[in-house]
mmCIF file of C-alpha atoms in Angstrom:
data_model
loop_
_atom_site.group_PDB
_atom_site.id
_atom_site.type_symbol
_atom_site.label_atom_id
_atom_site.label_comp_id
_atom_site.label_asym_id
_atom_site.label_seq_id
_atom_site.Cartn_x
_atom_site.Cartn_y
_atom_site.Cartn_z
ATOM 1 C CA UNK A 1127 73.840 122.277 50.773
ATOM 2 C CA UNK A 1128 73.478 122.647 54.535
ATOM 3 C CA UNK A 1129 69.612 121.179 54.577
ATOM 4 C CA UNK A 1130 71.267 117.991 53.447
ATOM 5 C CA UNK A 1131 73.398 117.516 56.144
ATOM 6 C CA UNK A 1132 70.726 115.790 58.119
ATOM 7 C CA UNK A 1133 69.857 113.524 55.344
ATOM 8 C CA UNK A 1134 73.783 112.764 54.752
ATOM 9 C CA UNK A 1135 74.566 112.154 58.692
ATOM 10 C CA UNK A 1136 71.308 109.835 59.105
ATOM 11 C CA UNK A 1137 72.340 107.835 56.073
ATOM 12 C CA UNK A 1138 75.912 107.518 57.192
ATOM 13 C CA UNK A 1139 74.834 106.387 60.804
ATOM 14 C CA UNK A 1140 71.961 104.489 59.242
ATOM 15 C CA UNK A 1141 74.612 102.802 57.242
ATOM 16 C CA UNK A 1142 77.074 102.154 59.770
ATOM 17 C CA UNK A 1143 74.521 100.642 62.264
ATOM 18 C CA UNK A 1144 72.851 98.181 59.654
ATOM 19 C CA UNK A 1145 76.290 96.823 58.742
ATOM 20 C CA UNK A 1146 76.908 96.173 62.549
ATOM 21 C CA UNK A 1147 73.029 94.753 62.952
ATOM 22 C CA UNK A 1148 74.242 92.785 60.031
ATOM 23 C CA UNK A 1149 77.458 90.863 61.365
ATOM 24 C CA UNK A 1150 74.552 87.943 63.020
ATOM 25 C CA UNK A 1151 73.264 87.406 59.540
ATOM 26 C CA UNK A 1152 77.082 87.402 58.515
ATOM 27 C CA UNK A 1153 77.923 84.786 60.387
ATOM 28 C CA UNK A 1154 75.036 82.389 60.703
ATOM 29 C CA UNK A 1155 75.105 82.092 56.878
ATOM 30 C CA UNK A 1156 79.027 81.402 56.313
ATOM 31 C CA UNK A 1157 78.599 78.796 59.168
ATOM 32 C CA UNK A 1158 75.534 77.316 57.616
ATOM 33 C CA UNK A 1159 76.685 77.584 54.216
ATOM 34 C CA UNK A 1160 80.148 75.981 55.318
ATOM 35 C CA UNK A 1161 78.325 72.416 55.716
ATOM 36 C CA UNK A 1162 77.550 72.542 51.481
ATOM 37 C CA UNK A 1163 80.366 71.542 49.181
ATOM 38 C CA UNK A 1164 82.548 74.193 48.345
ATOM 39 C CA UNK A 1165 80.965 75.150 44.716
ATOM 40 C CA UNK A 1166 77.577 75.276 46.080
ATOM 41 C CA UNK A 1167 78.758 77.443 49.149
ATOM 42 C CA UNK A 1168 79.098 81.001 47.278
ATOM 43 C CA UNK A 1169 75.939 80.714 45.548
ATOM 44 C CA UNK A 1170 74.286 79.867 48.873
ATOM 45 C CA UNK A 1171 75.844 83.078 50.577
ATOM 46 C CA UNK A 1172 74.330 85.335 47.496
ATOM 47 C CA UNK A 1173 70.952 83.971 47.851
ATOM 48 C CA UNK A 1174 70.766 84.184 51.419
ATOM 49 C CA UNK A 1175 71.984 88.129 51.413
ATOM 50 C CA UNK A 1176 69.647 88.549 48.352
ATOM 51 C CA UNK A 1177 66.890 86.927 50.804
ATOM 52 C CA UNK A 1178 67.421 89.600 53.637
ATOM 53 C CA UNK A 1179 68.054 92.257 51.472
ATOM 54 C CA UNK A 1180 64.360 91.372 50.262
ATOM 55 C CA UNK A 1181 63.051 90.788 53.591
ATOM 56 C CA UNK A 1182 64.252 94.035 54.953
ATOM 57 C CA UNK A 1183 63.465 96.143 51.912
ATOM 58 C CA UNK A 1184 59.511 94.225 51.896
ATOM 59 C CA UNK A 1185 59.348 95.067 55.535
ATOM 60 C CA UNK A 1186 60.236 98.592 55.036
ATOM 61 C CA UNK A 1187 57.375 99.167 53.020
ATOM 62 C CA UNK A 1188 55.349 97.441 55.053
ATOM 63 C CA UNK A 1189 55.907 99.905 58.156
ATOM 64 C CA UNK A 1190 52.291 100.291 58.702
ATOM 65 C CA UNK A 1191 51.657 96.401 59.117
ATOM 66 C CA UNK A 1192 55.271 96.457 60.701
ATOM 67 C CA UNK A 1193 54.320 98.528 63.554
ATOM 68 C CA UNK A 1194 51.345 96.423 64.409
ATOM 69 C CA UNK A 1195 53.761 93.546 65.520
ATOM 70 C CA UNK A 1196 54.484 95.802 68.265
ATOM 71 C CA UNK A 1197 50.635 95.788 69.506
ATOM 72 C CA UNK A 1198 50.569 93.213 72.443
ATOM 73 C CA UNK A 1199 48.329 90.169 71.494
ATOM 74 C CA UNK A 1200 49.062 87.418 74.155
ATOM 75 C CA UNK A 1201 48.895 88.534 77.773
ATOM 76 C CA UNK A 1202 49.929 85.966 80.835
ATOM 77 C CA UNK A 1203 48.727 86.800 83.983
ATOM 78 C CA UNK A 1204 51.112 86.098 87.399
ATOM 79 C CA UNK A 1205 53.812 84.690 85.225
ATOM 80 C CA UNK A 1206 56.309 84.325 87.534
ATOM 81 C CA UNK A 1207 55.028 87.234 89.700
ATOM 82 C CA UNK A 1208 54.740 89.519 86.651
ATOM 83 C CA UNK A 1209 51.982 90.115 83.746
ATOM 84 C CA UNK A 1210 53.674 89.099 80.684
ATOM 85 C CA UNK A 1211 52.587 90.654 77.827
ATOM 86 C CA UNK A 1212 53.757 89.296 73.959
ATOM 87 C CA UNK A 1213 53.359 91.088 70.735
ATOM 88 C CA UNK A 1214 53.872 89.428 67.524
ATOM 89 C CA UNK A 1215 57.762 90.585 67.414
ATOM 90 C CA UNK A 1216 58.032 89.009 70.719
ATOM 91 C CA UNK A 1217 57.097 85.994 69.398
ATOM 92 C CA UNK A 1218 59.116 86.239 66.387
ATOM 93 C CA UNK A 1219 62.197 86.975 68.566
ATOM 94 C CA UNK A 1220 61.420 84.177 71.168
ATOM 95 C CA UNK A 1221 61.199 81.422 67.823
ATOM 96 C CA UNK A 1222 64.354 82.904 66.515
ATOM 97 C CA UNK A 1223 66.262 82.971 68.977
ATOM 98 C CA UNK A 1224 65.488 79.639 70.031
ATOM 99 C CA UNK A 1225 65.585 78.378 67.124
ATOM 100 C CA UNK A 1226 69.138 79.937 66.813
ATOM 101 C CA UNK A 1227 70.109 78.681 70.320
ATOM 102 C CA UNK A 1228 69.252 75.122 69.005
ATOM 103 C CA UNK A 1229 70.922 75.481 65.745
ATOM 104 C CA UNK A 1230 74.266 76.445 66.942
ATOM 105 C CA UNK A 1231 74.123 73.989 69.836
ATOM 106 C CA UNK A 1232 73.662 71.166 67.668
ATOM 107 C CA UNK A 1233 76.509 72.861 65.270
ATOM 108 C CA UNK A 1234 78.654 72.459 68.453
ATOM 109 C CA UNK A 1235 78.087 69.329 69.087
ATOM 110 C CA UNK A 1236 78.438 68.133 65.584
ATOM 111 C CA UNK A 1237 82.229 69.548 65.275
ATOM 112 C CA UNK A 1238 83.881 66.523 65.894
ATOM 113 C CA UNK A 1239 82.294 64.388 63.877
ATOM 114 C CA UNK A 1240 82.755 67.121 61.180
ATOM 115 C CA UNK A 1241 86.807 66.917 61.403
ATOM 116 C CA UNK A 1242 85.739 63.343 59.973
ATOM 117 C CA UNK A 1243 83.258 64.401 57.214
ATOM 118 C CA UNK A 1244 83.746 68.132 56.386
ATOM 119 C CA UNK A 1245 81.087 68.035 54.399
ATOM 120 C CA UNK A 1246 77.730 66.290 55.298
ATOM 121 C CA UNK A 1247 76.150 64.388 53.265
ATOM 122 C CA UNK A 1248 72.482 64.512 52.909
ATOM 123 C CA UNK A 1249 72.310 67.911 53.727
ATOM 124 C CA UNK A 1250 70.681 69.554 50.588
ATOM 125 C CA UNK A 1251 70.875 73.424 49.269
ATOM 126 C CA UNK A 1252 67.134 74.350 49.836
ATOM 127 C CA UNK A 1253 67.229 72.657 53.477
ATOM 128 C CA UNK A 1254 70.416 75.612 54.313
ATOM 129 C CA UNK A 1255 68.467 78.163 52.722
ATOM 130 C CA UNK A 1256 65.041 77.831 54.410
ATOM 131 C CA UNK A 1257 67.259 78.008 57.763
ATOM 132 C CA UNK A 1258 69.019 80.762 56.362
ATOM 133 C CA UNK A 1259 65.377 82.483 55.333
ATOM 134 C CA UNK A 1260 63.981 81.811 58.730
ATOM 135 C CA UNK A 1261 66.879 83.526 60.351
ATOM 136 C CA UNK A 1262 66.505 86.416 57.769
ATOM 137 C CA UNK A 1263 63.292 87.206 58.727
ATOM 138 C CA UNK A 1264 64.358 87.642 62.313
ATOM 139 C CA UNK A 1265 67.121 89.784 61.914
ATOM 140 C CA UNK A 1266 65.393 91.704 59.278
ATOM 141 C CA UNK A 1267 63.075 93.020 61.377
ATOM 142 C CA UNK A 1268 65.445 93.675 64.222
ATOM 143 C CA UNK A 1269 67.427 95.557 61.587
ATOM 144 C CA UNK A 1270 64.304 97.727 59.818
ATOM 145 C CA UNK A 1271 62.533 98.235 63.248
ATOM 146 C CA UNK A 1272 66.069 100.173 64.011
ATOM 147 C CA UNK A 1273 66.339 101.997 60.514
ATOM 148 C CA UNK A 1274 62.700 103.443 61.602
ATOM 149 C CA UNK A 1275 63.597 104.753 64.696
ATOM 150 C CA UNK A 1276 66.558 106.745 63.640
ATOM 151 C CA UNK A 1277 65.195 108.032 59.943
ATOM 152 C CA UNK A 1278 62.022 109.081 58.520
ATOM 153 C CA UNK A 1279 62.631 109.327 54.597
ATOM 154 C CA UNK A 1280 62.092 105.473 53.592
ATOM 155 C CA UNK A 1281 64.635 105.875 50.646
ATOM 156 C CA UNK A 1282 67.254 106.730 52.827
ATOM 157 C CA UNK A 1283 66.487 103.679 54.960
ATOM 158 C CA UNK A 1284 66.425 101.866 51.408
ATOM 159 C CA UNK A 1285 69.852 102.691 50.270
ATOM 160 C CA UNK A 1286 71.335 102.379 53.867
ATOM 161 C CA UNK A 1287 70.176 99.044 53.791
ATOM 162 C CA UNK A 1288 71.317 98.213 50.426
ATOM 163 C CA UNK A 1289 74.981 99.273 50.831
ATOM 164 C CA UNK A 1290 74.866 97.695 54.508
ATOM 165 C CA UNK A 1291 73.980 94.112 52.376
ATOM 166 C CA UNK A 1292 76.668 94.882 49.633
ATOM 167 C CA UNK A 1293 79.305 95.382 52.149
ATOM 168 C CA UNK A 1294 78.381 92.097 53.596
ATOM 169 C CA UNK A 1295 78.046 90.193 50.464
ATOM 170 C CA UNK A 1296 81.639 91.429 49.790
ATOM 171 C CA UNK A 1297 82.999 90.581 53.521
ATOM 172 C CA UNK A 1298 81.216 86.979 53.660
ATOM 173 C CA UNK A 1299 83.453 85.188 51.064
ATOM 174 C CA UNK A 1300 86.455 86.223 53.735
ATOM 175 C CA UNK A 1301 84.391 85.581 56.345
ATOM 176 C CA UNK A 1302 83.733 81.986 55.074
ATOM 177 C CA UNK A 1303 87.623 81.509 54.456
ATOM 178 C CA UNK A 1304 88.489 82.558 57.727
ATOM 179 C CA UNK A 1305 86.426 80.403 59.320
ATOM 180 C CA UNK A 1306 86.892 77.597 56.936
ATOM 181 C CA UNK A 1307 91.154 78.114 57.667
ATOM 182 C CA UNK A 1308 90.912 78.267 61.569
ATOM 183 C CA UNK A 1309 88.240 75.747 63.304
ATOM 184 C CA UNK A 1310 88.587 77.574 66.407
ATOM 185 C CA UNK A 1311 87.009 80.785 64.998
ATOM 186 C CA UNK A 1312 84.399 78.965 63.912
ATOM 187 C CA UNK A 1313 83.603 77.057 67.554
ATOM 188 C CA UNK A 1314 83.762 81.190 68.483
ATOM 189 C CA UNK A 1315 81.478 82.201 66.145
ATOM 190 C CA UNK A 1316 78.807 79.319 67.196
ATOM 191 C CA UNK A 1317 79.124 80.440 70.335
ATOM 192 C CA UNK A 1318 78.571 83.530 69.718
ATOM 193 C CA UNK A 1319 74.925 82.842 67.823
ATOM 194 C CA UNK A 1320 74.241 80.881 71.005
ATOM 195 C CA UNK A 1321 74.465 84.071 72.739
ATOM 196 C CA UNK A 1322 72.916 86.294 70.421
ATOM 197 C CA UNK A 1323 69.819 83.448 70.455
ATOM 198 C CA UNK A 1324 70.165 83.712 74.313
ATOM 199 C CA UNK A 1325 69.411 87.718 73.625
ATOM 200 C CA UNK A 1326 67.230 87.698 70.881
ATOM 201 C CA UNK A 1327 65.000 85.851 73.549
ATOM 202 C CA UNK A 1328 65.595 87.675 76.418
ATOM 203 C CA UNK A 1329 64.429 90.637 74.032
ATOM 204 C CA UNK A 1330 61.235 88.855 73.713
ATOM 205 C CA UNK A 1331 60.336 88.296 76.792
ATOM 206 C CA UNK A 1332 60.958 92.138 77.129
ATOM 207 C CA UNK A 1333 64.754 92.203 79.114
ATOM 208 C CA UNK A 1334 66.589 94.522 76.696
ATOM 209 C CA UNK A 1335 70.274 93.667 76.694
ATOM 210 C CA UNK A 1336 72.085 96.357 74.829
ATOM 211 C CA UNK A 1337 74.073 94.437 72.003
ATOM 212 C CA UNK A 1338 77.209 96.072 72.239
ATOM 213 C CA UNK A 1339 77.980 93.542 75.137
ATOM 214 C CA UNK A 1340 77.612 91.074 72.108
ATOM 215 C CA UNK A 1341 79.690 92.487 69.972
ATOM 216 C CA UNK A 1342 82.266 93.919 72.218
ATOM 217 C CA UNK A 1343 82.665 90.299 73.938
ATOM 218 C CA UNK A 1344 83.210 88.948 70.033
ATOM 219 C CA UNK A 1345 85.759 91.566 68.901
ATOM 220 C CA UNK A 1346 87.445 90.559 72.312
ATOM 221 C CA UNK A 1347 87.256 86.793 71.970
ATOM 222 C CA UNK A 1348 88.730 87.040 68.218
ATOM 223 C CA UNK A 1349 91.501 89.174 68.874
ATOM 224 C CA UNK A 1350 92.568 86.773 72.012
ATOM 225 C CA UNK A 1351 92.062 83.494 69.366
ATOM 226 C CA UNK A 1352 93.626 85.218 66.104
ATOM 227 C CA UNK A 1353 96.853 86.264 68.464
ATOM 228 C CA UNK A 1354 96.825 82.427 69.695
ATOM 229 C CA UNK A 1355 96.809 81.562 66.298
ATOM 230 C CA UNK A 1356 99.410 83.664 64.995
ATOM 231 C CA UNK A 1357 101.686 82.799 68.307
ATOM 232 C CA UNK A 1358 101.164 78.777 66.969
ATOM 233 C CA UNK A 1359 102.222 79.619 63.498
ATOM 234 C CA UNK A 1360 104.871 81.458 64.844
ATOM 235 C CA UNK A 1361 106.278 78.436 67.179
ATOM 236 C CA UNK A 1362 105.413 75.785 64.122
ATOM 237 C CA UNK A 1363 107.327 78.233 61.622
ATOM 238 C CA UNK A 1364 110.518 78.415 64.092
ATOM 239 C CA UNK A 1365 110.549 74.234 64.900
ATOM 240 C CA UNK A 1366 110.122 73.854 61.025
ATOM 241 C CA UNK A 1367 113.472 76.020 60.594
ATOM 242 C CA UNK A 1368 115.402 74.259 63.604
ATOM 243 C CA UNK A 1369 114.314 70.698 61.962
ATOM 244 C CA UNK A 1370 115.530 72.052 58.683
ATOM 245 C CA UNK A 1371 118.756 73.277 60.182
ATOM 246 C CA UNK A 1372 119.710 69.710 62.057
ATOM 247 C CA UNK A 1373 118.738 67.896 58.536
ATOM 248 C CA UNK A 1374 121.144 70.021 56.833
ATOM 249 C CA UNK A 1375 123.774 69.757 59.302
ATOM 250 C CA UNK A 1376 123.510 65.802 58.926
#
């Protein structure tokens, strides 16, 4: 019983850790997926979850090939006083997160016209997807390059990962109404992927920013916005009853 205890504590953490690592995949997918009509927005969600949970489970049994993106490939001499040197993750990181940084910029900029035309037109399933896919790949490496350094048995790195995606295939469908309900979450959570692009690219360039500044700044931000919300409702519930009262009155 008590040589399991290892196993059971790595798979818990493992667990625990992926599900947190998994929040930026969370997100970017219920924002993307929010521009589709509302049928076609679940069915998005699965796919793209089914797409990382692929990703992450291929890369895992790739570790040997994985580890290799790790070997530097690109050196620059006397950049900016310093010899920068890139691995293949690097590069990934630096795409992704730009890419990322771009994404939710334009996402930004795109809310007002948005207010007008919830739901753009033109913009097709499979385009959502591959941005979904490209983003998977990114964070799916983050994520597996993490289950390696904590556990060795690749089964328990398997399950952890497959209850980490289950718990947020059950958690994006609220998720999605949240940020479907309140608009300013959803400005929040943009921001929020502009940051974690910001990070993802600072990683790559080889400045490691712990992430728990990320996360810590988010939990932060939504409890401030979520008690401004309720505080509105509150005020718009109370004027309701006072313009009910004088009606009734007259």
């Amino acid at each position: 019983m008590y040589e399991y205890l290892p196993l059971i504590f790595g798979f818990l953490s493992l667990c625990a850790i992926e599900i947190i690592l998994g929040i930026d995949n969370v997100l970017f997918i219920s924002i993307a997926a929010s521009k589709l009509p509302k049928e076609k927005r679940r069915k998005v969600r699965i796919i793209g979850l089914g797409l990382a949970l692929v990703f992450r489970i291929a890369f895992l049994f790739s570790i040997t090939w994985l580890t290799t993106l790790t070997r530097d490939v690109i050196t620059f001499s006397s950049f900016l006083g310093l010899d920068l040197m890139l691995s293949w993750r690097d590069i990934i990181l630096i795409a992704g997160g730009s890419f990322l940084i771009v994404k939710a910029s334009k996402e930004i900029f795109s809310m007002d016209e948005e207010k007008h035309a919830p739901t753009v037109k033109g913009v097709s399933s499979i385009a959502i997807i591959l941005q979904i896919a490209v983003l998977d790949v990114v964070f799916s490496i983050d994520s597996v390059l993490t289950a390696i350094g904590l556990v060795e048995n690749v089964w328990i790195m398997v399950a952890a990962i497959v209850v980490a995606i289950i718990v947020m295939l059950i958690s994006a469908e609220g998720v999605s109404q949240f940020i479907e309900k309140y608009p300013s979450l959803k400005t929040l959570g943009l921001c929020f992927l502009v940051l974690i692009g910001v990070f993802l690219t600072a990683d790559g360039f080889g400045l490691h920013i712990h992430k728990g500044y990320i996360y810590w700044a988010m939990a932060f931000s939504s409890i401030v916005i979520i008690l401004n919300i309720r505080q509105k409702e509150r005020e718009l519930a109370r004027a309701e009853k006072s313009h009910a009262e004088v009606e009734s009155r007259e």
